[in-house]
C-alpha cells in the first residue's frame, strides 16, 4: 500500500484506529500467499481507504438524518390513530394486541422507560396523575425507541388499525411493519458508527408490490444490501418532507466516490433510470 502522506496517515490511524480503517482497505486486497498476510492490488493508496471511510461516514449521516424524520412521523401517526380511535389510554388495553407475551414484554419496556425518563412532560404526569400510571399515548410515543414502537405497532391485533396508520405512508401495513423493523436495525448500525456502504444485512425487509414505482425501483436479487434500504427511505422521506432534496443529495453522494463498488451496495446497473430515482 502506498502512503503518500505519512503524517496524515499517522493522524488518521491514531484518531480513527487501525482496526476501523482496515475494513475500508479490504476491498483493495488480493488473496495473500500466506494466512494473515496482506497483499494489495498494485497502485493501492492509503488515501483510497480513507476516501471510502469518509464516504461511508457521510452516507451514514445522510441515512440517519432521514430515519430520524421517519421515526418522528411514525410516532405521530401511531399516536394520532390510537388516540382518536381508542382514547388517550386506550392503547394500554391488552385486547388490542395479538400476542399476550409480546404485549407483556412491550409493557414492561414502557414501564422502564417511564421510570427512567427525566423529560419534563413525563415528570409532570407522574407527579399529577396515578390512574393510570402510564402516560397517554402521545407522551408514550415520545419516549419509546423506534424498535419498541415497531413492536407495539406490529402486535396490533386488527389489520384495520395497522392499515390506517400505514395509509399515511402509502404502504401496505405488512410492508410498513417489515420496513420499520429493518430501519431499526439500520439505525442501530448508524448510531454505533458501523460500516454501512457494503454491509450484508441480517434483518431484511419485504419487497412491496405497490406503489408500482417503488416496486420497480427495488432490487429483489440483493435483499441483504443497502440499495433497497435507500429506495424505501427515499419513498418515505418524499412523503414526510416533500421537496427536501434528500434523494438528490443521495445521488450526488453515491456518484462522488467511484471507489465505492456499486455492486457491494446492491445497486443495479440501471438504478438511476428507475422510476423512484428520476428527480425533476
Short mmCIF file of C-alpha atoms in Angstrom, two decimals:
data_model
loop_
_atom_site.label_atom_id
_atom_site.label_comp_id
_atom_site.label_asym_id
_atom_site.label_seq_id
_atom_site.Cartn_x
_atom_site.Cartn_y
_atom_site.Cartn_z
CA UNK A 1 0.00 0.00 0.00
CA UNK A 2 1.30 3.40 -0.95
CA UNK A 3 1.27 6.05 1.79
CA UNK A 4 1.63 9.45 0.04
CA UNK A 5 1.48 11.48 3.26
CA UNK A 6 2.80 9.59 6.28
CA UNK A 7 1.90 12.33 8.78
CA UNK A 8 -1.70 12.31 7.53
CA UNK A 9 -1.81 8.51 7.73
CA UNK A 10 -0.47 8.53 11.29
CA UNK A 11 -3.07 11.13 12.28
CA UNK A 12 -5.99 9.02 10.99
CA UNK A 13 -4.60 5.80 12.41
CA UNK A 14 -4.38 7.49 15.80
CA UNK A 15 -7.82 9.13 15.74
CA UNK A 16 -9.81 6.55 13.78
CA UNK A 17 -7.80 3.41 14.63
CA UNK A 18 -6.12 0.77 12.54
CA UNK A 19 -8.90 -1.75 13.15
CA UNK A 20 -11.68 0.53 11.90
CA UNK A 21 -9.77 1.71 8.85
CA UNK A 22 -8.75 -1.83 7.95
CA UNK A 23 -12.35 -2.58 6.94
CA UNK A 24 -12.02 0.11 4.26
CA UNK A 25 -8.88 -1.24 2.63
CA UNK A 26 -10.12 -4.83 2.48
CA UNK A 27 -11.78 -4.16 -0.92
CA UNK A 28 -8.30 -3.32 -2.30
CA UNK A 29 -6.70 -6.56 -1.15
CA UNK A 30 -5.87 -9.62 -3.27
CA UNK A 31 -5.54 -13.12 -1.92
CA UNK A 32 -2.27 -13.37 0.00
CA UNK A 33 0.05 -16.34 -0.27
CA UNK A 34 0.20 -16.98 3.48
CA UNK A 35 -2.63 -16.78 6.06
CA UNK A 36 -2.55 -13.49 7.94
CA UNK A 37 -0.58 -11.70 5.22
CA UNK A 38 -1.96 -8.74 3.27
CA UNK A 39 -1.47 -8.30 -0.44
CA UNK A 40 -2.80 -5.14 -2.06
CA UNK A 41 -3.62 -4.62 -5.69
CA UNK A 42 -0.90 -2.60 -7.46
CA UNK A 43 -1.37 1.15 -7.06
CA UNK A 44 -3.48 0.93 -3.89
CA UNK A 45 -3.05 4.00 -1.71
CA UNK A 46 -3.86 4.69 1.93
CA UNK A 47 -5.87 7.64 0.58
CA UNK A 48 -8.16 5.18 -1.25
CA UNK A 49 -9.16 3.53 2.03
CA UNK A 50 -9.55 6.94 3.63
CA UNK A 51 -11.84 8.09 0.79
CA UNK A 52 -14.06 5.06 1.35
CA UNK A 53 -14.12 5.75 5.09
CA UNK A 54 -15.17 9.38 4.57
CA UNK A 55 -17.80 8.33 2.00
CA UNK A 56 -19.26 5.74 4.38
CA UNK A 57 -19.39 8.27 7.20
CA UNK A 58 -21.24 10.79 5.02
CA UNK A 59 -23.61 8.05 3.87
CA UNK A 60 -24.38 7.03 7.47
CA UNK A 61 -25.14 10.63 8.43
CA UNK A 62 -27.37 11.09 5.39
CA UNK A 63 -29.32 7.90 6.09
CA UNK A 64 -29.55 8.70 9.80
CA UNK A 65 -30.99 12.14 9.01
CA UNK A 66 -33.81 10.54 7.05
CA UNK A 67 -34.50 7.78 9.59
CA UNK A 68 -34.82 10.43 12.32
CA UNK A 69 -37.59 12.16 10.37
CA UNK A 70 -39.26 8.86 9.53
CA UNK A 71 -39.23 7.90 13.21
CA UNK A 72 -40.82 11.19 14.29
CA UNK A 73 -43.52 10.88 11.64
CA UNK A 74 -44.22 7.23 12.51
CA UNK A 75 -44.55 8.12 16.19
CA UNK A 76 -47.09 10.79 15.32
CA UNK A 77 -49.13 8.56 13.00
CA UNK A 78 -49.25 5.74 15.58
CA UNK A 79 -50.24 8.03 18.47
CA UNK A 80 -52.80 10.01 16.47
CA UNK A 81 -54.68 6.96 15.20
CA UNK A 82 -54.83 5.18 18.56
CA UNK A 83 -55.79 8.34 20.45
CA UNK A 84 -58.56 9.23 18.03
CA UNK A 85 -60.00 5.70 17.90
CA UNK A 86 -59.42 4.41 21.45
CA UNK A 87 -58.78 7.48 23.58
CA UNK A 88 -55.67 8.74 25.42
CA UNK A 89 -55.03 5.47 27.29
CA UNK A 90 -56.85 3.03 25.02
CA UNK A 91 -53.55 1.78 23.64
CA UNK A 92 -52.96 0.04 27.01
CA UNK A 93 -55.90 -2.36 26.51
CA UNK A 94 -54.48 -5.90 26.08
CA UNK A 95 -57.44 -6.74 23.85
CA UNK A 96 -55.94 -4.55 21.10
CA UNK A 97 -52.93 -6.82 20.71
CA UNK A 98 -52.43 -10.12 19.00
CA UNK A 99 -49.91 -11.82 21.29
CA UNK A 100 -50.17 -11.50 25.05
CA UNK A 101 -46.50 -12.36 25.60
CA UNK A 102 -45.36 -9.63 23.21
CA UNK A 103 -47.74 -7.17 24.87
CA UNK A 104 -46.38 -8.04 28.34
CA UNK A 105 -42.81 -7.55 27.16
CA UNK A 106 -43.67 -4.23 25.49
CA UNK A 107 -45.48 -3.05 28.62
CA UNK A 108 -42.51 -3.90 30.82
CA UNK A 109 -40.30 -1.93 28.45
CA UNK A 110 -42.69 1.02 28.62
CA UNK A 111 -42.75 0.98 32.43
CA UNK A 112 -38.96 1.02 32.49
CA UNK A 113 -38.83 3.94 30.06
CA UNK A 114 -41.37 5.92 32.12
CA UNK A 115 -39.43 5.24 35.31
CA UNK A 116 -36.13 6.26 33.69
CA UNK A 117 -37.42 9.33 31.88
CA UNK A 118 -36.49 12.78 33.11
CA UNK A 119 -38.45 14.53 30.38
CA UNK A 120 -40.48 17.42 31.80
CA UNK A 121 -43.81 16.11 30.46
CA UNK A 122 -43.28 12.64 31.95
CA UNK A 123 -42.17 14.03 35.34
CA UNK A 124 -45.23 16.31 35.36
CA UNK A 125 -47.54 13.39 34.54
CA UNK A 126 -46.05 11.18 37.27
CA UNK A 127 -46.46 13.90 39.87
CA UNK A 128 -50.01 14.84 38.90
CA UNK A 129 -51.63 11.54 37.87
CA UNK A 130 -51.53 7.99 39.15
CA UNK A 131 -54.50 6.40 37.42
CA UNK A 132 -53.38 5.01 35.11
CA UNK A 133 -49.67 5.31 35.95
CA UNK A 134 -48.75 5.06 32.28
CA UNK A 135 -48.87 8.29 30.27
CA UNK A 136 -51.29 8.95 27.39
CA UNK A 137 -50.34 7.60 24.01
CA UNK A 138 -48.92 10.88 22.63
CA UNK A 139 -46.46 11.07 25.55
CA UNK A 140 -45.58 7.39 25.23
CA UNK A 141 -44.75 7.90 21.56
CA UNK A 142 -42.09 10.43 22.53
CA UNK A 143 -40.18 8.15 24.90
CA UNK A 144 -40.31 4.84 23.01
CA UNK A 145 -37.40 3.90 20.79
CA UNK A 146 -38.10 3.11 17.14
CA UNK A 147 -37.55 -0.57 17.92
CA UNK A 148 -40.04 -0.56 20.78
CA UNK A 149 -42.57 1.38 18.74
CA UNK A 150 -42.29 -1.07 15.84
CA UNK A 151 -43.23 -3.89 18.24
CA UNK A 152 -46.27 -2.06 19.60
CA UNK A 153 -47.35 -1.36 16.03
CA UNK A 154 -46.64 -4.85 14.68
CA UNK A 155 -48.55 -6.51 17.53
CA UNK A 156 -51.79 -4.63 16.92
CA UNK A 157 -54.47 -7.29 16.54
CA UNK A 158 -56.65 -5.58 13.98
CA UNK A 159 -55.31 -5.16 10.48
CA UNK A 160 -57.61 -2.15 10.07
CA UNK A 161 -55.58 -0.30 12.73
CA UNK A 162 -52.25 -1.16 11.15
CA UNK A 163 -53.60 -0.29 7.73
CA UNK A 164 -54.97 3.08 8.87
CA UNK A 165 -51.53 4.05 10.22
CA UNK A 166 -49.74 2.70 7.13
CA UNK A 167 -52.00 4.64 4.77
CA UNK A 168 -50.18 7.86 5.68
CA UNK A 169 -47.01 6.35 4.18
CA UNK A 170 -48.54 4.92 1.00
CA UNK A 171 -47.72 1.34 2.03
CA UNK A 172 -49.49 -1.86 2.98
CA UNK A 173 -49.30 -2.50 6.72
CA UNK A 174 -47.36 -5.75 6.25
CA UNK A 175 -44.70 -3.89 4.28
CA UNK A 176 -44.52 -1.00 6.74
CA UNK A 177 -44.06 -3.40 9.68
CA UNK A 178 -41.08 -5.00 7.94
CA UNK A 179 -39.56 -1.68 6.81
CA UNK A 180 -39.74 -0.14 10.28
CA UNK A 181 -38.21 -3.28 11.79
CA UNK A 182 -35.43 -3.14 9.19
CA UNK A 183 -34.83 0.60 9.69
CA UNK A 184 -34.48 0.00 13.43
CA UNK A 185 -31.62 -2.36 12.60
CA UNK A 186 -30.05 0.10 10.14
CA UNK A 187 -30.44 2.96 12.61
CA UNK A 188 -28.50 0.98 15.20
CA UNK A 189 -25.67 0.43 12.72
CA UNK A 190 -25.54 4.17 12.03
CA UNK A 191 -25.82 5.16 15.68
CA UNK A 192 -22.89 2.93 16.59
CA UNK A 193 -20.79 4.21 13.66
CA UNK A 194 -20.78 0.83 11.95
CA UNK A 195 -19.77 0.20 8.36
CA UNK A 196 -22.82 0.71 6.15
CA UNK A 197 -21.96 1.01 2.45
CA UNK A 198 -21.12 -2.66 1.78
CA UNK A 199 -22.85 -4.24 4.77
CA UNK A 200 -24.73 -7.52 4.31
CA UNK A 201 -27.83 -7.05 6.44
CA UNK A 202 -29.12 -9.72 8.79
CA UNK A 203 -32.54 -8.06 9.15
CA UNK A 204 -34.17 -7.55 5.76
CA UNK A 205 -37.50 -6.11 4.66
CA UNK A 206 -40.42 -7.17 2.48
CA UNK A 207 -40.29 -6.00 -1.14
CA UNK A 208 -43.52 -4.04 -1.69
CA UNK A 209 -45.93 -4.70 -4.57
CA UNK A 210 -47.19 -1.12 -4.51
CA UNK A 211 -46.81 1.64 -5.32
CA UNK A 212 -45.56 0.34 -8.65
CA UNK A 213 -42.77 2.95 -8.88
CA UNK A 214 -41.40 1.72 -5.54
CA UNK A 215 -41.59 -1.94 -6.57
CA UNK A 216 -39.83 -1.27 -9.88
CA UNK A 217 -37.06 0.66 -8.13
CA UNK A 218 -36.22 -2.26 -5.84
CA UNK A 219 -33.58 -4.90 -6.50
CA UNK A 220 -35.07 -8.22 -5.29
CA UNK A 221 -31.83 -10.04 -6.13
CA UNK A 222 -29.96 -8.10 -3.41
CA UNK A 223 -32.24 -8.17 -0.37
CA UNK A 224 -29.32 -8.02 2.09
CA UNK A 225 -27.61 -4.99 0.56
CA UNK A 226 -28.09 -1.28 1.18
CA UNK A 227 -29.76 -0.31 -2.09
CA UNK A 228 -33.31 -1.42 -1.21
CA UNK A 229 -33.00 0.40 2.10
CA UNK A 230 -32.17 3.61 0.26
CA UNK A 231 -35.17 3.12 -2.04
CA UNK A 232 -37.55 2.63 0.91
CA UNK A 233 -36.11 5.58 2.82
CA UNK A 234 -36.36 7.76 -0.29
CA UNK A 235 -40.03 6.84 -0.70
CA UNK A 236 -40.86 7.62 2.93
CA UNK A 237 -38.90 10.86 3.12
CA UNK A 238 -40.58 12.15 -0.04
CA UNK A 239 -43.96 11.72 1.69
CA UNK A 240 -42.85 13.10 5.05
CA UNK A 241 -40.73 16.00 3.78
CA UNK A 242 -41.58 16.66 0.11
CA UNK A 243 -39.08 18.87 -1.62
CA UNK A 244 -36.37 18.08 0.92
CA UNK A 245 -33.85 17.12 -1.76
CA UNK A 246 -32.77 14.05 0.22
CA UNK A 247 -32.75 11.75 -2.81
CA UNK A 248 -30.98 14.33 -4.96
CA UNK A 249 -28.23 14.70 -2.37
CA UNK A 250 -28.02 10.91 -2.09
CA UNK A 251 -27.47 10.58 -5.84
CA UNK A 252 -24.73 13.19 -5.61
CA UNK A 253 -23.11 11.32 -2.73
CA UNK A 254 -23.26 7.93 -4.46
CA UNK A 255 -21.69 9.42 -7.58
CA UNK A 256 -18.98 11.23 -5.61
CA UNK A 257 -17.00 8.10 -4.70
CA UNK A 258 -16.06 5.92 -7.70
CA UNK A 259 -14.09 3.67 -5.33
CA UNK A 260 -17.34 2.51 -3.68
CA UNK A 261 -18.27 -0.56 -5.71
CA UNK A 262 -21.96 -0.19 -6.69
CA UNK A 263 -22.44 -3.97 -6.59
CA UNK A 264 -21.33 -4.03 -2.94
CA UNK A 265 -24.27 -1.75 -2.18
CA UNK A 266 -26.68 -3.82 -4.30
CA UNK A 267 -27.14 -1.10 -6.92
CA UNK A 268 -28.45 -2.46 -10.23
CA UNK A 269 -26.72 -1.11 -13.33
CA UNK A 270 -29.75 0.94 -14.38
CA UNK A 271 -30.70 2.21 -10.91
CA UNK A 272 -30.73 5.91 -11.82
CA UNK A 273 -33.18 5.22 -14.66
CA UNK A 274 -35.72 3.50 -12.42
CA UNK A 275 -38.87 5.48 -11.53
CA UNK A 276 -38.06 6.30 -7.89
CA UNK A 277 -34.75 7.94 -8.85
CA UNK A 278 -35.98 10.24 -11.59
CA UNK A 279 -35.56 13.64 -9.94
CA UNK A 280 -37.21 16.61 -11.66
#
